[in-house]
Short mmCIF file of C-alpha atoms and ligand atoms in Angstrom, two decimals:
data_model
loop_
_atom_site.label_atom_id
_atom_site.label_comp_id
_atom_site.label_asym_id
_atom_site.label_seq_id
_atom_site.Cartn_x
_atom_site.Cartn_y
_atom_site.Cartn_z
CA UNK A 102 156.15 129.34 113.06
CA UNK A 103 157.55 126.02 114.24
CA UNK A 104 156.75 123.87 117.27
CA UNK A 105 159.09 125.89 119.45
CA UNK A 106 157.70 129.32 118.58
CA UNK A 107 154.19 127.95 119.11
CA UNK A 108 155.10 126.47 122.49
CA UNK A 109 156.96 129.58 123.67
CA UNK A 110 154.57 132.12 122.15
CA UNK A 111 157.28 134.07 120.32
CA UNK A 112 157.93 135.24 116.74
CA UNK A 113 161.42 133.82 116.22
CA UNK A 114 162.78 130.54 117.62
CA UNK A 115 165.54 132.61 119.22
CA UNK A 116 166.28 132.77 122.94
CA UNK A 117 168.41 135.57 124.37
CA UNK A 118 170.54 133.47 126.71
CA UNK A 119 170.19 134.16 130.42
CA UNK A 120 173.52 135.60 131.62
CA UNK A 121 173.85 136.07 135.38
CA UNK A 122 175.95 139.05 136.42
CA UNK A 123 175.78 140.96 133.12
CA UNK A 124 172.09 141.68 132.62
CA UNK A 125 168.75 142.35 134.20
CA UNK A 126 165.21 142.64 132.83
CA UNK A 127 166.17 145.47 130.42
CA UNK A 128 167.99 143.12 128.03
CA UNK A 129 165.20 140.53 128.22
CA UNK A 130 162.57 143.18 127.50
CA UNK A 131 164.46 144.52 124.47
CA UNK A 132 165.02 141.03 123.02
CA UNK A 133 161.33 140.26 123.62
CA UNK A 134 160.24 143.44 121.82
CA UNK A 135 162.21 142.28 118.78
CA UNK A 136 160.39 138.92 118.69
CA UNK A 137 162.87 136.69 120.56
CA UNK A 138 162.37 135.13 123.99
CA UNK A 139 164.09 137.35 126.57
CA UNK A 140 165.58 135.69 129.65
CA UNK A 141 166.05 136.83 133.23
CA UNK A 142 168.92 135.03 135.03
CA UNK A 143 168.22 134.64 138.76
CA UNK A 144 171.31 132.80 140.07
CA UNK A 145 172.61 135.99 141.67
CA UNK A 146 169.29 137.59 142.65
CA UNK A 147 167.74 137.53 146.14
CA UNK A 148 163.94 137.00 146.14
CA UNK A 149 163.10 140.73 146.52
CA UNK A 150 165.36 141.76 143.64
CA UNK A 151 163.98 138.92 141.56
CA UNK A 152 160.40 140.07 142.20
CA UNK A 153 161.28 143.64 141.13
CA UNK A 154 162.79 142.42 137.84
CA UNK A 155 159.85 140.07 137.20
CA UNK A 156 157.46 142.97 137.72
CA UNK A 157 159.16 144.82 134.85
CA UNK A 158 158.94 141.78 132.57
CA UNK A 159 155.34 140.97 133.47
CA UNK A 160 154.35 144.56 132.58
CA UNK A 161 155.31 143.91 128.93
CA UNK A 162 152.56 141.31 128.53
CA UNK A 163 155.00 139.23 126.42
CA UNK A 164 156.32 135.73 127.17
CA UNK A 165 159.68 135.61 128.94
CA UNK A 166 162.05 133.02 130.38
CA UNK A 167 163.22 132.95 134.00
CA UNK A 168 166.48 131.06 134.58
CA UNK A 169 167.95 129.33 137.62
CA UNK A 170 170.95 127.27 138.54
CA UNK A 171 170.01 124.01 140.25
CA UNK A 172 173.24 122.69 141.72
CA UNK A 173 173.39 120.95 145.09
CA UNK A 174 175.19 123.36 147.44
CA UNK A 175 178.46 121.74 148.59
CA UNK A 176 179.32 121.20 152.24
CA UNK A 177 181.92 123.78 153.29
CA UNK A 178 185.39 122.22 153.31
CA UNK A 179 187.78 124.13 155.58
CA UNK A 180 190.92 122.39 154.31
CA UNK A 181 190.09 123.11 150.67
CA UNK A 182 189.18 126.71 151.46
CA UNK A 183 192.54 127.11 153.25
CA UNK A 184 194.36 125.66 150.23
CA UNK A 185 192.57 128.08 147.92
CA UNK A 186 193.44 131.05 150.13
CA UNK A 187 197.06 129.88 150.20
CA UNK A 188 197.08 129.87 146.38
CA UNK A 189 195.72 133.43 146.39
CA UNK A 190 197.95 134.62 149.30
CA UNK A 191 200.55 136.42 147.12
CA UNK A 192 197.76 138.43 145.54
CA UNK A 193 196.27 139.38 148.91
CA UNK A 194 199.77 140.46 150.03
CA UNK A 195 200.26 142.52 146.86
CA UNK A 196 197.30 144.73 147.73
CA UNK A 197 197.87 144.64 151.50
CA UNK A 198 194.71 142.68 152.27
CA UNK A 199 194.44 140.49 155.37
CA UNK A 200 193.04 137.14 154.10
CA UNK A 201 191.34 136.62 157.48
CA UNK A 202 189.10 139.61 156.69
CA UNK A 203 187.71 137.93 153.57
CA UNK A 204 184.43 136.11 154.32
CA UNK A 205 183.64 132.68 152.83
CA UNK A 206 180.25 131.89 151.32
CA UNK A 207 178.25 131.17 148.19
CA UNK A 208 177.84 133.85 145.54
CA UNK A 209 175.27 131.95 143.52
CA UNK A 210 172.14 130.24 144.80
CA UNK A 211 170.22 127.26 143.42
CA UNK A 212 166.47 127.27 142.72
CA UNK A 213 164.67 127.01 146.06
CA UNK A 214 161.23 127.00 147.65
CA UNK A 215 161.65 130.73 148.35
CA UNK A 216 162.35 131.39 144.65
CA UNK A 217 159.35 129.22 143.68
CA UNK A 218 157.15 131.31 146.01
CA UNK A 219 158.10 134.47 144.11
CA UNK A 220 157.86 132.80 140.71
CA UNK A 221 154.39 131.41 141.42
CA UNK A 222 152.94 134.90 141.67
CA UNK A 223 154.18 135.70 138.12
CA UNK A 224 153.63 132.32 136.45
CA UNK A 225 156.19 132.91 133.65
CA UNK A 226 155.57 131.05 130.41
CA UNK A 227 159.10 129.60 130.34
CA UNK A 228 161.50 128.53 133.10
CA UNK A 229 165.01 127.32 132.27
CA UNK A 230 167.59 125.57 134.42
CA UNK A 231 171.34 125.12 134.23
CA UNK A 232 173.08 122.04 135.79
CA UNK A 233 170.16 119.63 135.43
CA UNK A 234 166.71 120.03 136.95
CA UNK A 235 165.58 120.87 140.48
CA UNK A 236 164.31 118.15 142.81
CA UNK A 237 160.94 116.68 141.68
CA UNK A 238 158.78 118.57 144.22
CA UNK A 239 160.21 121.93 143.13
CA UNK A 240 159.94 121.04 139.45
CA UNK A 241 156.30 120.03 140.00
CA UNK A 242 155.57 123.51 141.39
CA UNK A 243 156.87 125.11 138.19
CA UNK A 244 154.98 122.67 136.00
CA UNK A 245 151.77 123.27 137.97
CA UNK A 246 151.06 126.54 136.13
CA UNK A 247 152.00 125.05 132.77
CA UNK A 248 155.46 126.60 132.42
CA UNK A 249 157.56 125.23 129.58
CA UNK A 250 160.71 123.83 131.23
CA UNK A 251 164.08 124.01 129.47
CA UNK A 252 167.52 122.86 130.56
CA UNK A 253 171.01 122.58 129.07
CA UNK A 254 172.61 119.31 127.97
CA UNK A 255 176.32 119.07 127.16
CA UNK A 256 176.14 115.38 126.11
CA UNK A 257 173.59 113.07 124.49
CA UNK A 258 173.22 111.26 127.84
CA UNK A 259 172.25 114.50 129.59
CA UNK A 260 169.69 115.31 126.87
CA UNK A 261 168.07 111.87 127.26
CA UNK A 262 168.08 112.28 131.06
CA UNK A 263 166.46 115.72 130.84
CA UNK A 264 163.69 114.49 128.54
CA UNK A 265 163.03 111.52 130.84
CA UNK A 266 162.87 113.78 133.91
CA UNK A 267 160.44 116.38 132.58
CA UNK A 268 162.24 118.91 130.37
CA UNK A 269 159.92 120.15 127.60
CA UNK A 270 162.85 121.17 125.38
CA UNK A 271 166.60 120.64 125.59
CA UNK A 272 169.32 123.23 125.01
CA UNK A 273 172.26 121.53 123.28
CA UNK A 274 175.14 123.52 124.78
CA UNK A 275 178.30 123.03 122.75
CA UNK A 276 181.81 123.54 124.11
CA UNK A 277 182.03 126.91 122.33
CA UNK A 278 179.49 128.48 124.70
CA UNK A 279 180.41 131.35 127.00
CA UNK A 280 179.91 131.20 130.77
CA UNK A 281 179.33 128.04 132.77
CA UNK A 282 179.18 124.61 131.25
CA UNK A 283 175.77 123.13 132.04
CA UNK A 284 176.93 119.54 132.69
CA UNK A 285 175.41 117.61 135.57
CA UNK A 286 175.88 113.86 134.97
CA UNK A 287 179.67 113.89 134.75
CA UNK A 288 182.43 116.40 135.45
CA UNK A 289 184.57 114.85 132.70
CA UNK A 290 184.99 117.67 130.16
CA UNK A 291 186.39 115.25 127.57
CA UNK A 292 182.85 113.88 127.14
CA UNK A 293 181.69 117.24 125.79
CA UNK A 294 181.74 118.34 122.16
CA UNK A 295 181.17 121.33 119.92
CA UNK A 296 177.70 122.56 119.05
CA UNK A 297 177.57 121.17 115.52
CA UNK A 298 178.74 117.73 116.65
CA UNK A 299 176.38 117.67 119.64
CA UNK A 300 173.22 119.06 118.01
CA UNK A 301 172.47 116.33 115.41
CA UNK A 302 173.25 113.58 117.92
CA UNK A 303 170.89 115.05 120.50
CA UNK A 304 168.25 115.56 117.79
CA UNK A 305 168.46 111.86 116.98
CA UNK A 306 168.17 110.84 120.63
CA UNK A 307 165.19 112.88 121.95
CA UNK A 308 161.68 113.77 120.78
CA UNK A 309 161.39 117.16 122.50
CA UNK A 310 162.51 120.32 120.65
CA UNK A 311 166.27 120.95 120.65
CA UNK A 312 167.75 124.45 120.95
CA UNK A 313 171.33 124.95 119.76
CA UNK A 314 173.64 127.08 121.94
CA UNK A 315 177.32 127.93 121.67
CA UNK A 316 179.22 129.87 119.04
CA UNK A 317 176.15 131.22 117.21
CA UNK A 318 176.90 134.90 116.64
CA UNK A 319 175.21 135.98 113.41
CA UNK A 320 172.49 135.12 110.87
CA UNK A 321 174.75 132.60 109.11
CA UNK A 322 175.29 130.75 112.39
CA UNK A 323 171.55 130.70 113.00
CA UNK A 324 170.97 129.36 109.49
CA UNK A 325 173.60 126.65 109.97
CA UNK A 326 172.09 125.50 113.28
CA UNK A 327 168.60 125.36 111.78
CA UNK A 328 169.96 123.44 108.75
CA UNK A 329 171.39 120.88 111.17
CA UNK A 330 167.95 120.29 112.62
CA UNK A 331 167.76 122.72 115.53
CA UNK A 332 164.22 123.77 116.51
CA UNK A 333 165.67 127.05 117.76
CA UNK A 334 168.84 128.76 118.95
CA UNK A 335 170.01 130.34 122.20
CA UNK A 336 172.55 133.16 121.87
CA UNK A 337 174.55 134.70 124.72
CA UNK A 338 177.90 136.23 123.85
CA UNK A 339 176.54 138.24 120.90
CA UNK A 340 174.39 140.23 123.36
CA UNK A 341 177.20 141.04 125.83
CA UNK A 342 178.07 144.45 124.33
CA UNK A 343 174.46 145.48 123.72
CA UNK A 344 173.28 148.79 125.16
CA UNK A 345 170.88 147.00 127.53
CA UNK A 346 173.43 144.55 129.02
CA UNK A 347 175.11 145.59 132.28
CA UNK A 348 178.49 144.19 131.14
CA UNK A 349 181.29 146.33 132.66
CA UNK A 350 183.37 148.64 130.49
CA UNK A 351 186.48 146.52 130.99
CA UNK A 352 184.61 143.33 130.06
CA UNK A 353 183.24 145.05 126.92
CA UNK A 354 186.75 146.22 125.98
CA UNK A 355 188.12 142.67 126.34
CA UNK A 356 185.26 141.25 124.23
CA UNK A 357 185.98 143.71 121.44
CA UNK A 358 189.75 143.18 121.54
CA UNK A 359 191.89 140.55 119.84
CA UNK A 360 192.18 138.78 123.22
CA UNK A 361 188.63 137.47 122.72
CA UNK A 362 189.81 135.23 119.91
CA UNK A 363 191.24 132.85 122.50
CA UNK A 364 189.02 131.79 125.37
CA UNK A 365 189.60 129.16 128.06
CA UNK A 366 187.54 127.11 130.49
CA UNK A 367 188.41 128.15 134.02
CA UNK A 368 187.39 127.14 137.55
CA UNK A 369 189.08 130.09 139.25
CA UNK A 370 186.05 132.36 139.61
CA UNK A 371 183.36 129.97 140.88
CA UNK A 372 184.79 126.44 141.16
CA UNK A 373 182.97 125.19 138.05
CA UNK A 374 184.34 125.26 134.49
CA UNK A 375 183.17 128.35 132.66
CA UNK A 376 184.46 129.92 129.45
CA UNK A 377 186.09 133.33 129.49
CA UNK A 378 188.88 135.48 128.10
CA UNK A 379 192.23 134.74 129.79
CA UNK A 380 193.51 137.38 132.22
CA UNK A 381 196.39 137.68 134.68
CA UNK A 382 195.08 135.31 137.36
CA UNK A 383 194.22 132.64 134.76
CA UNK A 384 197.66 132.93 133.19
CA UNK A 385 199.55 132.86 136.50
CA UNK A 386 197.61 130.15 138.38
CA UNK A 387 196.47 128.17 135.35
CA UNK A 388 192.78 128.27 134.38
CA UNK A 389 191.75 124.98 136.06
CA UNK A 390 193.14 125.07 139.60
CA UNK A 391 193.07 121.93 141.78
CA UNK A 392 192.65 123.99 144.97
CA UNK A 393 189.57 125.92 143.81
CA UNK A 394 186.68 125.04 146.16
CA UNK A 395 183.56 123.33 144.84
CA UNK A 396 181.05 125.49 142.96
CA UNK A 397 180.09 128.16 143.90
CA UNK A 398 182.41 128.54 146.90
CA UNK A 399 185.51 129.64 144.96
CA UNK A 400 184.00 133.09 144.34
CA UNK A 401 184.22 134.50 147.86
CA UNK A 402 188.02 134.56 148.21
CA UNK A 403 188.70 136.03 144.76
CA UNK A 404 185.94 138.68 145.04
CA UNK A 405 187.99 141.32 146.93
CA UNK A 406 190.84 140.95 144.43
CA UNK A 407 188.39 141.50 141.60
CA UNK A 408 186.91 144.55 143.34
CA UNK A 409 190.34 146.06 144.06
CA UNK A 410 191.63 145.72 140.51
CA UNK A 411 188.38 146.77 138.87
CA UNK A 412 188.65 150.05 140.81
CA UNK A 413 192.03 150.52 139.07
CA UNK A 414 190.38 149.75 135.71
CA UNK A 415 191.94 146.26 135.49
CA UNK A 416 190.12 143.02 134.72
CA UNK A 417 192.99 140.84 135.93
CA UNK A 418 190.86 139.08 138.57
CA UNK A 419 187.43 139.46 136.91
CA UNK A 420 185.54 136.72 135.11
CA UNK A 421 185.58 137.95 131.50
CA UNK A 422 183.01 135.41 130.32
CA UNK A 423 182.87 134.93 126.57
CA UNK A 424 182.09 132.18 124.12
CA UNK A 425 184.62 131.11 121.50
CA UNK A 426 182.93 133.28 118.89
CA UNK A 427 182.86 136.89 120.08
CA UNK A 428 182.86 138.17 116.50
CA UNK A 429 179.18 139.09 116.72
CA UNK A 430 179.72 141.04 119.92
CA UNK A 431 178.96 144.59 118.88
CA UNK A 432 177.61 147.67 120.52
CA UNK A 433 174.07 148.75 119.75
CA UNK A 434 170.55 147.97 120.80
CA UNK A 435 169.54 144.40 121.64
CA UNK A 436 166.64 144.98 119.27
CA UNK A 437 169.07 145.49 116.35
CA UNK A 438 171.17 142.49 117.41
CA UNK A 439 168.04 140.33 117.59
CA UNK A 440 166.83 141.53 114.18
CA UNK A 441 170.24 140.75 112.63
CA UNK A 442 170.24 137.22 114.12
CA UNK A 443 166.63 136.66 113.01
CA UNK A 444 167.63 137.18 109.38
CA UNK A 445 169.03 133.65 109.68
CA UNK A 446 165.47 132.28 109.82
CA UNK A 447 164.83 133.48 106.27
CA UNK A 448 161.84 135.38 104.94
CA UNK A 449 158.58 135.11 106.84
C1 FMN B 607 178.32 136.09 130.58
C2 FMN B 607 177.54 134.80 130.52
C3 FMN B 607 176.77 134.42 131.61
C4 FMN B 607 175.99 133.25 131.55
N1 FMN B 607 175.16 132.95 132.60
C5 FMN B 607 174.26 131.94 132.46
C6 FMN B 607 173.23 131.77 133.43
O1 FMN B 607 173.11 132.52 134.39
N2 FMN B 607 172.37 130.74 133.24
C7 FMN B 607 172.44 129.90 132.15
O2 FMN B 607 171.61 129.00 132.04
N3 FMN B 607 173.41 130.05 131.22
C8 FMN B 607 174.30 131.07 131.34
N4 FMN B 607 175.24 131.28 130.35
C9 FMN B 607 175.34 130.32 129.22
C10 FMN B 607 174.31 130.65 128.13
O3 FMN B 607 173.03 130.23 128.54
C11 FMN B 607 174.60 129.94 126.78
O4 FMN B 607 174.79 128.57 126.95
C12 FMN B 607 175.78 130.52 126.04
O5 FMN B 607 175.86 131.91 126.17
C13 FMN B 607 175.65 130.16 124.55
O6 FMN B 607 176.88 130.31 123.90
P1 FMN B 607 177.42 131.71 123.27
O7 FMN B 607 177.85 132.50 124.46
O8 FMN B 607 178.54 131.27 122.40
O9 FMN B 607 176.27 132.35 122.55
C14 FMN B 607 176.04 132.43 130.39
C15 FMN B 607 176.85 132.81 129.31
C16 FMN B 607 177.58 133.98 129.35
C17 FMN B 607 178.39 134.38 128.14
#
């Protein structure tokens, strides 16, 4: 037991990272059964779907984490959208798609009053946010039932800000991490560092528990993070090929291929830097494209290309999210993956 396991009500100070688009409650339930904290990502769930997943988690009687993005939705920008569609035009032409038939819109939603309404009926023990914290009134609603609030920091400044604004623990998200970078104070990626550089500096700067995330893929990684002072770890990529994840077959194949040894940050799929395995569109347009609309508006125009090529069994336009260390990404039950990671905490 340490202060994090006590606070979260779990056996191991291990959080199965919330991963929107590749999991539902099944993965969270399995990780929870094995003594970790399972997470339900809600960035791509409408309130009804969210309620159905929460029902499944609540039925376990175990603590669980519910995760939200909390970005400020950008104002639509017609000129930027047109520039983005122009960049994608050759690809639309290649598959005979009329770009005018492709709707614009946001594929990911921030935490909202409607989401808080649903959440309030379940009162989850833990709520985590990515991209900062929601506005004070919404955060107060979550805190009202005593939820432990977590959020990701990619710099020391963000960790200090999160502690000052009500986070009960900080996730130190190193540059190795798969999926979206959690930054919210600055878009300058050169300010960000690797997990083992970031973790001790955040530990020295805040009093709340610090959870290490990024590149931790096995028991040795867990041990190393704990030796550097982490109060716990959050692991994402290592769960992507688990039986309970909904990761597509082509994403699983990429994760278990040599291509996964080299990942890149890309804005092509959502407008915000996120780490994934390079594919055709990243190679041809470059992973960070100046025309990509602000997060999350870039998704709409690329979505039909993704759908078309996935039907042909190709991941050339799909986000193949992965952290830098996909070596722990194996098939099997999330229970077995959790147990293997938990060996890093030593004998109980
Ligand atoms: C496929 C994928 C999707 C992710 N989606 C989310 C998400 O919805 N919310 C969130 O807070 N973090 C998300 N993350 C980031 C994780 O919380 C975490 O920072 C990361 O997985 C840790 O690094 P690792 O992948 O090297 O283990 C995602 C990561 C991946 C790989």
